[in-house]
Protein backbone atom coordinates (compact mmCIF):
# COMPACT_ATOMS: atom_id res chain seq x y z
CA UNK A 1 0.00 0.00 0.00
CA UNK A 2 2.84 2.42 0.84
CA UNK A 3 4.39 1.90 -2.61
CA UNK A 4 1.07 2.66 -4.25
CA UNK A 5 1.04 5.98 -2.36
CA UNK A 6 4.54 6.73 -3.69
CA UNK A 7 3.47 5.95 -7.27
CA UNK A 8 0.39 8.17 -7.04
CA UNK A 9 2.49 10.90 -5.38
CA UNK A 10 4.96 10.65 -8.27
CA UNK A 11 2.16 11.04 -10.79
CA UNK A 12 0.91 14.07 -8.89
CA UNK A 13 4.47 15.43 -9.00
CA UNK A 14 4.25 15.27 -12.78
CA UNK A 15 1.01 17.24 -12.53
CA UNK A 16 2.50 19.95 -10.35
CA UNK A 17 5.57 20.33 -12.56
CA UNK A 18 3.44 20.71 -15.69
CA UNK A 19 1.09 23.15 -13.97
CA UNK A 20 4.07 25.13 -12.71
CA UNK A 21 5.10 25.69 -16.34
CA UNK A 22 1.55 26.46 -17.43
CA UNK A 23 1.16 29.01 -14.62
CA UNK A 24 3.77 31.25 -16.30
CA UNK A 25 5.36 32.31 -13.03
CA UNK A 26 2.09 32.13 -11.08
CA UNK A 27 0.47 34.72 -13.36
CA UNK A 28 -2.34 32.41 -14.54
CA UNK A 29 -4.93 31.59 -11.89
CA UNK A 30 -6.15 28.07 -12.74
CA UNK A 31 -2.77 26.49 -13.48
CA UNK A 32 -1.51 28.07 -10.24
CA UNK A 33 -4.40 26.58 -8.26
CA UNK A 34 -3.86 23.20 -9.95
CA UNK A 35 -0.14 23.42 -9.13
CA UNK A 36 -0.92 23.98 -5.45
CA UNK A 37 -3.44 21.11 -5.36
CA UNK A 38 -1.09 18.67 -7.11
CA UNK A 39 1.85 19.73 -4.90
CA UNK A 40 -0.11 19.35 -1.66
CA UNK A 41 -1.44 15.98 -2.76
CA UNK A 42 1.98 14.76 -3.86
CA UNK A 43 3.80 15.82 -0.71
CA UNK A 44 0.95 14.59 1.48
CA UNK A 45 0.96 11.10 -0.04
CA UNK A 46 4.75 10.92 0.07
CA UNK A 47 4.64 11.88 3.74
CA UNK A 48 2.18 9.08 4.48
CA UNK A 49 4.25 6.55 2.53
CA UNK A 50 7.44 7.51 4.40
CA UNK A 51 5.87 6.26 7.63
CA UNK A 52 6.41 2.72 6.29
CA UNK A 53 9.24 3.02 3.74
CA UNK A 54 12.93 3.88 3.80
CA UNK A 55 13.43 7.45 2.67
CA UNK A 56 16.12 6.84 0.02
CA UNK A 57 14.33 4.39 -2.27
CA UNK A 58 10.92 6.01 -1.72
CA UNK A 59 12.22 9.48 -2.56
CA UNK A 60 14.09 8.16 -5.59
CA UNK A 61 10.95 6.44 -6.91
CA UNK A 62 8.87 9.57 -6.28
CA UNK A 63 11.30 11.89 -8.05
CA UNK A 64 11.96 9.36 -10.81
CA UNK A 65 8.29 9.03 -11.65
CA UNK A 66 7.90 12.81 -11.52
CA UNK A 67 10.95 13.48 -13.68
CA UNK A 68 10.20 10.82 -16.27
CA UNK A 69 6.50 11.64 -16.34
CA UNK A 70 7.16 15.35 -16.77
CA UNK A 71 9.67 14.76 -19.57
CA UNK A 72 7.30 12.43 -21.41
CA UNK A 73 4.37 14.83 -20.98
CA UNK A 74 6.47 17.69 -22.26
CA UNK A 75 7.47 15.75 -25.35
CA UNK A 76 3.93 14.56 -26.06
CA UNK A 77 1.92 17.68 -25.29
CA UNK A 78 4.13 20.76 -24.83
CA UNK A 79 6.37 20.58 -27.87
CA UNK A 80 9.55 19.68 -25.98
CA UNK A 81 12.39 18.32 -28.09
CA UNK A 82 12.23 14.56 -28.69
CA UNK A 83 15.61 12.89 -29.11
CA UNK A 84 17.04 9.41 -28.86
CA UNK A 85 19.29 10.48 -25.99
CA UNK A 86 16.32 11.90 -24.07
CA UNK A 87 14.30 8.69 -24.53
CA UNK A 88 17.26 6.51 -23.51
CA UNK A 89 17.84 8.70 -20.44
CA UNK A 90 14.18 8.51 -19.39
CA UNK A 91 14.35 4.73 -19.79
CA UNK A 92 17.45 4.64 -17.58
CA UNK A 93 15.66 6.65 -14.90
CA UNK A 94 12.73 4.21 -14.98
CA UNK A 95 15.05 1.18 -14.80
CA UNK A 96 16.89 2.78 -11.87
CA UNK A 97 13.63 3.48 -10.05
CA UNK A 98 12.49 -0.11 -10.52
CA UNK A 99 15.85 -1.36 -9.27
CA UNK A 100 15.66 0.77 -6.14
CA UNK A 101 12.11 -0.37 -5.47
CA UNK A 102 13.11 -4.01 -5.86
CA UNK A 103 16.13 -3.54 -3.59
CA UNK A 104 13.86 -4.03 -0.60
CA UNK A 105 13.05 -0.93 1.35
CA UNK A 106 10.24 -1.87 3.70
CA UNK A 107 10.84 -2.43 7.40
One Martini backbone bead per residue (centre of mass of N, CA, C, O) as a GRO file, in nm:
protein
  107
    1UNK     BB    1   0.056   0.064  -0.020
    2UNK     BB    2   0.298   0.261   0.000
    3UNK     BB    3   0.381   0.238  -0.302
    4UNK     BB    4   0.123   0.352  -0.417
    5UNK     BB    5   0.159   0.632  -0.294
    6UNK     BB    6   0.421   0.696  -0.447
    7UNK     BB    7   0.308   0.674  -0.732
    8UNK     BB    8   0.090   0.889  -0.705
    9UNK     BB    9   0.282   1.114  -0.614
   10UNK     BB   10   0.447   1.110  -0.880
   11UNK     BB   11   0.210   1.189  -1.063
   12UNK     BB   12   0.156   1.458  -0.914
   13UNK     BB   13   0.431   1.577  -0.980
   14UNK     BB   14   0.381   1.604  -1.274
   15UNK     BB   15   0.143   1.799  -1.242
   16UNK     BB   16   0.300   2.030  -1.094
   17UNK     BB   17   0.512   2.082  -1.314
   18UNK     BB   18   0.321   2.153  -1.544
   19UNK     BB   19   0.164   2.380  -1.394
   20UNK     BB   20   0.407   2.559  -1.347
   21UNK     BB   21   0.444   2.626  -1.644
   22UNK     BB   22   0.141   2.719  -1.705
   23UNK     BB   23   0.153   2.969  -1.493
   24UNK     BB   24   0.368   3.177  -1.557
   25UNK     BB   25   0.467   3.265  -1.267
   26UNK     BB   26   0.178   3.289  -1.129
   27UNK     BB   27  -0.026   3.444  -1.362
   28UNK     BB   28  -0.218   3.190  -1.363
   29UNK     BB   29  -0.472   3.074  -1.190
   30UNK     BB   30  -0.544   2.766  -1.256
   31UNK     BB   31  -0.253   2.652  -1.266
   32UNK     BB   32  -0.188   2.743  -0.976
   33UNK     BB   33  -0.403   2.578  -0.832
   34UNK     BB   34  -0.316   2.305  -0.946
   35UNK     BB   35  -0.035   2.308  -0.834
   36UNK     BB   36  -0.113   2.314  -0.533
   37UNK     BB   37  -0.279   2.052  -0.533
   38UNK     BB   38  -0.060   1.860  -0.638
   39UNK     BB   39   0.155   1.924  -0.424
   40UNK     BB   40  -0.006   1.848  -0.172
   41UNK     BB   41  -0.068   1.560  -0.259
   42UNK     BB   42   0.219   1.460  -0.302
   43UNK     BB   43   0.339   1.526  -0.020
   44UNK     BB   44   0.126   1.377   0.145
   45UNK     BB   45   0.172   1.089   0.031
   46UNK     BB   46   0.471   1.073   0.093
   47UNK     BB   47   0.446   1.106   0.396
   48UNK     BB   48   0.280   0.848   0.443
   49UNK     BB   49   0.485   0.646   0.315
   50UNK     BB   50   0.733   0.718   0.515
   51UNK     BB   51   0.622   0.549   0.758
   52UNK     BB   52   0.713   0.258   0.591
   53UNK     BB   53   0.962   0.378   0.438
   54UNK     BB   54   1.242   0.433   0.297
   55UNK     BB   55   1.368   0.728   0.187
   56UNK     BB   56   1.548   0.674  -0.057
   57UNK     BB   57   1.370   0.494  -0.246
   58UNK     BB   58   1.111   0.665  -0.230
   59UNK     BB   59   1.229   0.929  -0.341
   60UNK     BB   60   1.336   0.813  -0.607
   61UNK     BB   61   1.063   0.723  -0.716
   62UNK     BB   62   0.918   0.991  -0.704
   63UNK     BB   63   1.121   1.154  -0.883
   64UNK     BB   64   1.126   0.962  -1.125
   65UNK     BB   65   0.832   0.983  -1.202
   66UNK     BB   66   0.827   1.290  -1.229
   67UNK     BB   67   1.052   1.322  -1.441
   68UNK     BB   68   0.952   1.128  -1.657
   69UNK     BB   69   0.662   1.235  -1.683
   70UNK     BB   70   0.738   1.525  -1.761
   71UNK     BB   71   0.902   1.461  -2.014
   72UNK     BB   72   0.682   1.312  -2.167
   73UNK     BB   73   0.469   1.531  -2.164
   74UNK     BB   74   0.636   1.746  -2.308
   75UNK     BB   75   0.669   1.582  -2.572
   76UNK     BB   76   0.356   1.529  -2.629
   77UNK     BB   77   0.221   1.844  -2.537
   78UNK     BB   78   0.472   2.092  -2.538
   79UNK     BB   79   0.713   2.063  -2.759
   80UNK     BB   80   0.938   1.902  -2.680
   81UNK     BB   81   1.219   1.762  -2.735
   82UNK     BB   82   1.297   1.480  -2.940
   83UNK     BB   83   1.524   1.217  -2.839
   84UNK     BB   84   1.720   0.953  -2.801
   85UNK     BB   85   1.864   1.042  -2.541
   86UNK     BB   86   1.608   1.109  -2.382
   87UNK     BB   87   1.478   0.826  -2.394
   88UNK     BB   88   1.713   0.672  -2.267
   89UNK     BB   89   1.718   0.835  -2.001
   90UNK     BB   90   1.432   0.770  -1.909
   91UNK     BB   91   1.476   0.465  -1.902
   92UNK     BB   92   1.699   0.473  -1.686
   93UNK     BB   93   1.527   0.590  -1.464
   94UNK     BB   94   1.319   0.362  -1.453
   95UNK     BB   95   1.519   0.133  -1.394
   96UNK     BB   96   1.627   0.258  -1.131
   97UNK     BB   97   1.359   0.264  -0.979
   98UNK     BB   98   1.305  -0.036  -0.988
   99UNK     BB   99   1.563  -0.123  -0.845
  100UNK     BB  100   1.507   0.024  -0.578
  101UNK     BB  101   1.239  -0.114  -0.517
  102UNK     BB  102   1.368  -0.414  -0.527
  103UNK     BB  103   1.584  -0.377  -0.284
  104UNK     BB  104   1.438  -0.329  -0.028
  105UNK     BB  105   1.240  -0.088   0.185
  106UNK     BB  106   1.110  -0.240   0.409
  107UNK     BB  107   1.052  -0.319   0.754
   0.00000   0.00000   0.00000
